Amino acid sequence: MVCMENNKQLCYENKVILAPMVRINTLPMRLLALDYGADIVFTEELIDHRLIRCCRKENDTLQSVDFIDKSDATIVFRTCSREKPYVVLQIGTSNPERAAKAAKVVEQDVAGIDINMGCPKDFSLKGGMGAALLFHPDKACAILSAVVSAVSIPVTCKIRVLPDVHETVELCKKLAATGIAAIGVHGRTVKERPMHPNRNHFIKAISEALDIPVIANGGSKEIEVYDDIAKFKNITGCSSVMIARTAEKNCSIFKHDSKLELATIIRDYLRHAVDYDNIAPNTKYCIQNMLRNIQETEQGKTFLESTTLQQICDLWKLGDYCRQNQKKMNCLRFEERDVACCDQKRIKPNPVEDSNDVNSLKCMYIRALFPRPEDLPKTKLLNWAKKHHKSLPKYHTEQFEKLFKSTVTFDDKKYSSSFWEKNKRWAEQGSAIVCLHYLNVYDTDYLKLNGILG
């Protein structure tokens, strides 16, 4: 494979790589790994079906490129120019045509495509994806050949070993013959788990048999400091090393000098999470995997109770940094959600909205702005009704595909937000916001200042 310096394509020789990990390898973690010295970063596995139904949007607010699921406005993949020369997107697939189509969707925004042939989880196996492809080599080769033919960037695959070393080598030869640029090898079988020893001698046999680069994976138990990476590389005879669990716990393993304190790593990670508006559940999940046993401390227990990015940032003294970015992020969410609603042919007319007796505004419910139960718009409206001896509000919600819109009837009048939400609860909160605005509980300036009113 020709190196990047010569023709702007990835070189898989002598690299240290962030391995794909489900829910971990979103943009903040990939950027953190690059900050600390990783040469190449893989995304988490993204399923072909989801990529195919995405639309690409250049995000001027974040200076990112977003791939948004048109059915529910979820951000499936977010990337940026900083990582473009180094990021490899991993696809979960069981079909050559879908794999090629999904790869084409993201081709211009990534440096490489990887096909997941190593995931041992039931979800992948039952869908004929991941490690299931190891037992259907003809299909695996057909998928790789289709993707190699479809895109102009390097294509790789990541596998697990078979129980027999000879069968594993023969499989790898077949996969390599499809024209892929490199192959990643996790040295455990489908049934083996991290407590089992990595079959480093299998990787060495594969490295000796193939002409393309072999990327060794599965050595996290053997890698505690940066110098251990070279030792693992020598033992396996591989071209490059891919690190997963060790990097998940302490991403500064990629630093040549020494690892950093955990608090510093979390703060560095959170800055990226704030800068790129990473969702709170994913941010929390990644930090939980860094904290591990430290979750038993007072700070850890408080962290486990957090529900918003702001609350998480406050714990690591980045509260002001998060607040400064929050306003532009709130406006951004209108743009993201509108992608799902921009094709008017897909959205059925709202019979309630067409009525003349509905008070309607374009309001978006932003969970982070209502941290306490008593602050929730529905709760405020309920308490207002009780205080003024009015009948309790009644909600009617309609659904189209994976989006929801609600109308609340209160004091013989109807109120609705024209904004389609991701779930029924949020839609009801949105209609309550509109009602509270007409009741003068929320004024226009407040709603606009916080990005609630579009």
C-alpha positions as CSV (number, residue, x, y, z in Angstrom):
1,M,0.0,0.0,0.0
2,V,1.4,3.4,-0.9
3,C,1.7,5.7,2.1
4,M,-0.2,8.9,2.7
5,E,2.7,11.2,2.1
6,N,2.8,10.0,-1.6
7,N,-0.8,10.0,-2.7
8,K,-2.9,11.1,0.3
9,Q,-4.0,7.6,1.1
10,L,-3.7,5.8,4.3
11,C,-0.5,3.8,5.0
12,Y,-1.0,0.8,7.3
13,E,2.6,0.2,8.0
14,N,4.1,1.0,11.5
15,K,0.9,2.7,12.8
16,V,-0.7,2.7,16.2
17,I,-4.5,2.7,15.8
18,L,-7.6,3.3,17.9
19,A,-9.7,0.1,17.4
20,P,-13.4,0.3,16.7
21,M,-15.5,0.0,19.9
22,V,-19.3,0.2,20.1
23,R,-20.6,3.4,21.6
24,I,-17.0,4.5,22.5
25,N,-15.6,5.6,19.1
26,T,-17.7,8.7,18.5
27,L,-16.1,11.9,17.4
28,P,-14.8,13.2,20.8
29,M,-13.0,9.9,21.5
30,R,-11.5,9.8,18.0
31,L,-10.2,13.4,18.3
32,L,-8.8,12.7,21.8
33,A,-6.9,9.7,20.5
34,L,-5.4,11.9,17.7
35,D,-4.5,14.5,20.3
36,Y,-2.5,11.9,22.2
37,G,-0.7,10.5,19.2
38,A,-2.8,7.8,17.5
39,D,-2.0,7.5,13.8
40,I,-5.4,6.2,12.6
41,V,-8.8,6.1,14.3
42,F,-11.7,3.8,13.6
43,T,-15.3,4.7,14.1
44,E,-17.7,2.5,16.0
45,E,-19.5,0.0,13.8
46,L,-22.2,1.7,11.7
47,I,-24.9,-0.5,10.1
48,D,-25.3,-0.3,6.3
49,H,-29.0,0.2,6.4
50,R,-28.7,3.3,8.6
51,L,-25.9,4.9,6.5
52,I,-27.9,4.4,3.3
53,R,-30.9,6.3,4.6
54,C,-28.7,9.2,5.8
55,C,-28.5,12.6,4.3
56,R,-25.2,14.5,4.4
57,K,-25.2,18.0,5.9
58,E,-22.3,20.4,6.3
59,N,-22.7,21.8,9.7
60,D,-21.6,25.5,9.7
61,T,-22.2,25.8,13.4
62,L,-19.9,23.0,14.5
63,Q,-17.6,23.1,11.4
64,S,-18.5,19.4,11.0
65,V,-20.0,17.1,8.5
66,D,-23.1,15.3,9.8
67,F,-24.9,12.2,8.4
68,I,-28.4,12.4,9.6
69,D,-31.0,9.6,9.6
70,K,-33.9,11.0,7.6
71,S,-36.4,8.9,9.5
72,D,-35.8,10.3,13.0
73,A,-33.1,13.0,12.6
74,T,-30.6,11.1,14.7
75,I,-26.9,11.9,14.0
76,V,-25.6,8.6,12.8
77,F,-22.1,9.8,12.0
78,R,-20.4,13.1,12.7
79,T,-16.9,14.0,11.5
80,C,-14.7,17.0,10.9
81,S,-11.8,18.1,8.7
82,R,-9.3,17.5,11.6
83,E,-9.8,13.8,11.4
84,K,-10.5,13.3,7.7
85,P,-7.0,12.1,6.7
86,Y,-7.0,9.5,9.6
87,V,-10.5,8.2,10.2
88,V,-11.7,4.8,9.0
89,L,-15.4,4.1,9.0
90,Q,-16.4,0.6,10.0
91,I,-19.5,-0.8,8.4
92,G,-21.6,-3.7,9.7
93,T,-23.1,-5.5,6.7
94,S,-24.2,-8.9,5.4
95,N,-24.8,-7.8,1.8
96,P,-22.4,-6.8,-1.0
97,E,-24.7,-4.3,-2.7
98,R,-25.7,-2.6,0.6
99,A,-22.1,-2.5,1.8
100,A,-21.0,-0.8,-1.4
101,K,-23.9,1.7,-1.3
102,A,-23.2,2.6,2.3
103,A,-19.5,3.1,1.6
104,K,-20.3,5.4,-1.3
105,V,-22.4,7.6,1.1
106,V,-19.4,8.5,3.2
107,E,-16.5,8.0,0.8
108,Q,-15.7,11.7,0.4
109,D,-15.5,12.4,4.1
110,V,-13.3,9.5,5.4
111,A,-9.8,8.1,4.8
112,G,-10.8,4.5,4.6
113,I,-13.6,1.9,4.9
114,D,-13.5,-1.2,7.1
115,I,-15.9,-4.1,7.0
116,N,-16.6,-5.6,10.4
117,M,-16.0,-9.4,10.3
118,G,-15.1,-9.9,13.9
119,C,-18.0,-8.7,16.2
120,P,-19.1,-11.8,18.3
121,K,-22.3,-10.2,19.7
122,D,-25.7,-11.8,19.0
123,F,-27.0,-8.8,17.2
124,S,-24.3,-9.1,14.6
125,L,-24.3,-12.9,14.4
126,K,-28.1,-13.2,14.0
127,G,-28.0,-10.6,11.2
128,G,-25.3,-12.4,9.3
129,M,-22.9,-9.6,10.1
130,G,-19.6,-9.4,12.0
131,A,-18.0,-12.7,12.9
132,A,-20.9,-14.6,11.1
133,L,-19.1,-13.8,7.9
134,L,-16.0,-15.8,9.0
135,F,-18.1,-18.9,8.3
136,H,-19.3,-17.8,4.9
137,P,-16.0,-16.8,3.2
138,D,-17.6,-16.5,-0.3
139,K,-20.0,-13.9,1.0
140,A,-17.2,-12.2,2.9
141,C,-15.1,-12.0,-0.2
142,A,-18.1,-10.8,-2.3
143,I,-18.7,-7.9,0.2
144,L,-15.0,-6.8,0.2
145,S,-14.8,-7.0,-3.6
146,A,-18.0,-5.0,-4.0
147,V,-16.7,-2.2,-1.7
148,V,-13.2,-2.2,-3.2
149,S,-14.8,-1.7,-6.6
150,A,-17.2,1.0,-5.4
151,V,-14.8,3.4,-3.7
152,S,-11.4,5.0,-4.4
153,I,-10.2,5.0,-0.8
154,P,-8.5,2.0,1.0
155,V,-10.8,-0.8,2.2
156,T,-9.9,-3.2,5.1
157,C,-11.6,-5.8,7.2
158,K,-11.3,-6.8,10.8
159,I,-11.7,-10.4,11.8
160,R,-11.4,-12.8,14.7
161,V,-9.3,-16.0,14.3
162,L,-10.8,-19.4,13.7
163,P,-9.9,-22.3,16.2
164,D,-7.4,-23.7,13.7
165,V,-4.4,-21.6,12.7
166,H,-4.1,-23.2,9.2
167,E,-7.8,-22.5,8.4
168,T,-7.4,-18.9,9.7
169,V,-4.4,-18.3,7.4
170,E,-6.2,-19.7,4.4
171,L,-9.3,-17.5,5.1
172,C,-7.0,-14.4,5.3
173,K,-5.4,-15.3,2.0
174,K,-8.9,-15.4,0.4
175,L,-9.8,-12.1,1.9
176,A,-6.6,-10.4,0.9
177,A,-7.1,-11.5,-2.7
178,T,-10.1,-9.2,-3.0
179,G,-7.8,-6.2,-3.2
180,I,-8.1,-4.9,0.4
181,A,-5.4,-2.6,1.7
182,A,-4.9,-4.3,5.1
183,I,-6.5,-6.8,7.5
184,G,-7.0,-6.4,11.2
185,V,-6.8,-9.6,13.3
186,H,-8.2,-10.0,16.8
187,G,-6.4,-13.0,18.2
188,R,-9.4,-14.7,19.9
189,T,-12.1,-16.9,18.4
190,V,-15.8,-15.9,18.3
191,K,-16.5,-17.8,21.6
192,E,-13.4,-16.4,23.5
193,R,-13.5,-13.4,25.7
194,P,-10.9,-10.9,27.1
195,M,-10.0,-13.3,30.0
196,H,-8.8,-15.8,27.4
197,P,-5.2,-15.4,26.1
198,N,-4.7,-13.7,22.8
199,R,-3.5,-16.1,20.1
200,N,-0.5,-14.0,19.2
201,H,1.1,-16.9,17.3
202,F,-2.0,-17.0,15.0
203,I,-1.4,-13.3,14.1
204,K,2.3,-14.0,13.5
205,A,1.4,-16.9,11.1
206,I,-1.0,-14.6,9.2
207,S,1.6,-11.8,9.1
208,E,4.2,-14.2,7.5
209,A,1.7,-15.5,5.0
210,L,0.2,-12.3,3.6
211,D,1.7,-9.6,1.4
212,I,-0.6,-6.8,2.7
213,P,-0.2,-5.2,6.2
214,V,-1.6,-7.1,9.1
215,I,-2.9,-5.1,12.1
216,A,-2.7,-7.0,15.4
217,N,-5.5,-6.6,17.9
218,G,-6.5,-8.2,21.2
219,G,-3.3,-7.4,23.2
220,S,-4.8,-4.9,25.7
221,K,-3.9,-7.2,28.7
222,E,-0.3,-7.0,27.5
223,I,-0.2,-3.2,26.9
224,E,0.0,-1.0,29.9
225,V,2.5,1.7,28.7
226,Y,3.4,2.9,25.3
227,D,6.6,0.8,25.1
228,D,4.4,-2.3,25.4
229,I,3.0,-1.6,22.0
230,A,6.3,-2.2,20.3
231,K,6.7,-5.5,22.2
232,F,3.2,-6.7,21.1
233,K,4.1,-5.7,17.5
234,N,7.3,-7.8,17.6
235,I,5.6,-10.8,19.2
236,T,2.9,-10.9,16.5
237,G,5.2,-9.9,13.7
238,C,2.5,-7.5,12.5
239,S,2.7,-4.3,10.5
240,S,0.7,-2.2,13.0
241,V,-1.1,-2.4,16.3
242,M,-4.7,-1.7,17.0
243,I,-5.7,-0.9,20.6
244,A,-9.2,-1.1,22.1
245,R,-9.8,-1.7,25.8
246,T,-6.6,-0.1,27.1
247,A,-7.4,3.1,25.1
248,E,-11.0,3.0,26.4
249,K,-9.7,3.1,30.0
250,N,-6.9,5.6,29.3
251,C,-6.7,7.1,25.9
252,S,-3.3,8.7,26.7
253,I,-1.8,5.2,26.1
254,F,-1.0,6.7,22.6
255,K,1.4,9.3,24.2
256,H,5.0,8.5,23.6
257,D,6.2,9.9,26.9
258,S,3.9,8.9,29.7
259,K,0.2,8.5,30.4
260,L,-1.8,11.3,31.9
261,E,-3.9,11.5,35.1
262,L,-7.5,10.4,34.6
263,A,-9.0,13.8,35.5
264,T,-6.9,15.5,32.8
265,I,-8.1,12.9,30.2
266,I,-11.7,13.4,31.2
267,R,-11.4,17.2,30.9
268,D,-9.7,16.9,27.5
269,Y,-12.5,14.5,26.4
270,L,-15.3,16.8,27.6
271,R,-13.9,19.7,25.7
272,H,-14.4,17.7,22.5
273,A,-17.8,16.5,23.6
274,V,-18.9,20.1,24.2
275,D,-17.3,21.4,21.0
276,Y,-19.1,18.9,18.9
277,D,-22.4,18.7,20.8
278,N,-22.0,15.0,21.7
279,I,-25.2,13.7,23.3
280,A,-25.1,13.3,27.1
281,P,-25.9,9.6,27.3
282,N,-22.9,8.7,25.0
283,T,-20.6,11.2,26.8
284,K,-21.6,9.6,30.1
285,Y,-21.1,6.1,28.9
286,C,-17.5,6.9,27.7
287,I,-16.6,8.5,31.0
288,Q,-18.1,5.6,32.9
289,N,-15.7,3.3,31.1
290,M,-12.8,5.6,32.1
291,L,-13.8,5.8,35.7
292,R,-14.5,2.1,36.4
293,N,-14.1,1.6,40.2
294,I,-13.7,5.3,40.8
295,Q,-17.5,5.5,40.4
296,E,-17.7,4.5,44.0
297,T,-16.3,7.9,45.1
298,E,-18.5,10.9,46.0
299,Q,-17.7,12.5,42.7
300,G,-18.4,9.2,40.9
301,K,-21.8,8.8,42.6
302,T,-22.7,12.4,41.7
303,F,-21.6,11.7,38.2
304,L,-23.9,8.6,37.9
305,E,-26.9,10.8,38.8
306,S,-26.1,13.3,36.1
307,T,-28.4,13.4,33.0
308,T,-27.1,16.4,31.0
309,L,-23.8,17.4,29.5
310,Q,-23.9,20.6,31.6
311,Q,-24.1,18.6,34.8
312,I,-21.2,16.4,33.7
313,C,-19.1,19.4,32.8
314,D,-19.8,21.1,36.2
315,L,-18.2,18.1,38.0
316,W,-14.9,18.6,36.1
317,K,-14.9,22.4,36.4
318,L,-15.9,22.9,32.7
319,G,-19.4,24.3,33.5
320,D,-18.7,27.7,32.1
321,Y,-17.1,26.3,29.0
322,C,-20.3,24.2,28.4
323,R,-22.7,27.1,29.1
324,Q,-20.9,29.3,26.6
325,N,-21.4,26.7,23.8
326,Q,-25.0,25.7,24.8
327,K,-26.8,28.6,23.0
328,K,-25.4,27.9,19.6
329,M,-26.1,24.1,20.2
330,N,-29.7,24.7,20.9
331,C,-30.2,26.6,17.6
332,L,-28.3,23.8,15.8
333,R,-30.8,21.2,17.0
334,F,-33.6,22.9,15.0
335,E,-31.5,22.5,11.9
336,E,-30.8,18.8,12.6
337,R,-34.4,17.9,13.2
338,D,-35.6,19.9,10.2
339,V,-33.7,17.5,8.0
340,A,-36.2,14.8,8.8
341,C,-39.1,17.1,8.0
342,C,-37.7,19.0,5.1
343,D,-39.2,16.8,2.4
344,Q,-42.8,17.9,2.5
345,K,-43.9,14.8,0.5
346,R,-42.9,12.6,3.4
347,I,-44.8,14.6,6.1
348,K,-48.5,14.1,6.2
349,P,-50.7,17.2,6.8
350,N,-51.4,17.7,10.5
351,P,-55.2,17.9,10.8
352,V,-54.9,19.6,14.2
353,E,-52.5,22.2,12.8
354,D,-54.8,22.9,9.9
355,S,-57.5,23.9,12.3
356,N,-58.1,27.6,13.0
357,D,-58.5,27.1,16.7
358,V,-55.0,25.9,17.5
359,N,-52.4,28.2,18.9
360,S,-49.2,27.0,17.3
361,L,-45.5,28.0,17.6
362,K,-42.3,26.2,16.5
363,C,-40.9,25.3,19.9
364,M,-38.4,22.5,20.6
365,Y,-38.1,20.8,24.0
366,I,-34.5,20.8,25.2
367,R,-34.1,18.4,28.1
368,A,-31.0,20.1,29.5
369,L,-32.9,23.3,30.2
370,F,-35.2,21.6,32.7
371,P,-32.9,19.6,35.0
372,R,-35.4,19.3,37.9
373,P,-38.8,17.4,37.8
374,E,-40.6,20.5,39.0
375,D,-39.1,22.5,36.1
376,L,-40.6,20.4,33.4
377,P,-43.1,22.3,31.2
378,K,-45.9,19.6,31.7
379,T,-45.4,19.8,35.5
380,K,-45.5,23.6,35.4
381,L,-48.7,23.6,33.4
382,L,-50.3,21.0,35.7
383,N,-49.4,23.1,38.7
384,W,-50.7,26.3,37.0
385,A,-54.0,24.6,36.3
386,K,-54.4,23.5,39.9
387,K,-53.5,26.9,41.3
388,H,-56.1,28.6,39.1
389,H,-58.7,25.9,39.6
390,K,-58.8,24.9,35.9
391,S,-59.5,21.5,34.4
392,L,-56.3,19.4,33.9
393,P,-54.6,19.6,30.5
394,K,-55.2,16.8,28.1
395,Y,-52.7,15.7,25.4
396,H,-53.2,14.2,22.0
397,T,-50.1,12.9,20.2
398,E,-49.8,11.8,16.6
399,Q,-46.8,9.9,15.1
400,F,-45.4,9.9,11.6
401,E,-42.6,7.3,11.0
402,K,-40.3,8.0,14.0
403,L,-41.3,11.5,14.8
404,F,-44.1,12.9,17.1
405,K,-46.2,16.0,17.4
406,S,-48.6,16.7,20.3
407,T,-51.5,19.0,21.0
408,V,-52.6,20.0,24.5
409,T,-56.2,21.0,25.2
410,F,-56.4,23.4,28.2
411,D,-59.1,25.7,29.3
412,D,-61.1,24.9,26.1
413,K,-58.2,26.0,23.9
414,K,-55.7,24.0,21.9
415,Y,-51.9,24.5,21.8
416,S,-49.3,22.8,19.7
417,S,-45.7,23.0,18.6
418,S,-45.1,22.6,14.8
419,F,-41.8,21.0,15.6
420,W,-41.7,17.2,15.2
421,E,-40.0,15.6,18.2
422,K,-38.1,12.3,18.6
423,N,-40.5,10.8,21.1
424,K,-43.9,11.2,22.6
425,R,-42.8,12.6,25.9
426,W,-40.8,15.4,24.3
427,A,-43.7,16.2,21.9
428,E,-46.0,16.6,24.9
429,Q,-43.4,18.9,26.7
430,G,-43.2,21.0,23.5
431,S,-47.0,21.6,23.4
432,A,-46.9,22.5,27.1
433,I,-44.2,25.1,26.4
434,V,-46.5,26.7,23.7
435,C,-49.4,26.7,26.2
436,L,-47.2,28.2,29.0
437,H,-46.1,30.9,26.5
438,Y,-49.6,31.9,25.8
439,L,-50.3,32.0,29.5
440,N,-47.4,34.4,29.9
441,V,-45.4,31.9,32.1
442,Y,-42.6,31.8,29.5
443,D,-42.0,35.0,27.6
444,T,-40.7,35.2,24.0
445,D,-37.3,36.6,25.0
446,Y,-36.7,33.6,27.3
447,L,-37.7,31.1,24.7
448,K,-35.5,32.7,22.0
449,L,-32.5,33.2,24.3
450,N,-32.4,29.5,25.1
451,G,-33.0,28.4,21.6
452,I,-36.4,26.9,22.3
453,L,-38.4,29.1,19.9
454,G,-37.5,28.7,16.3
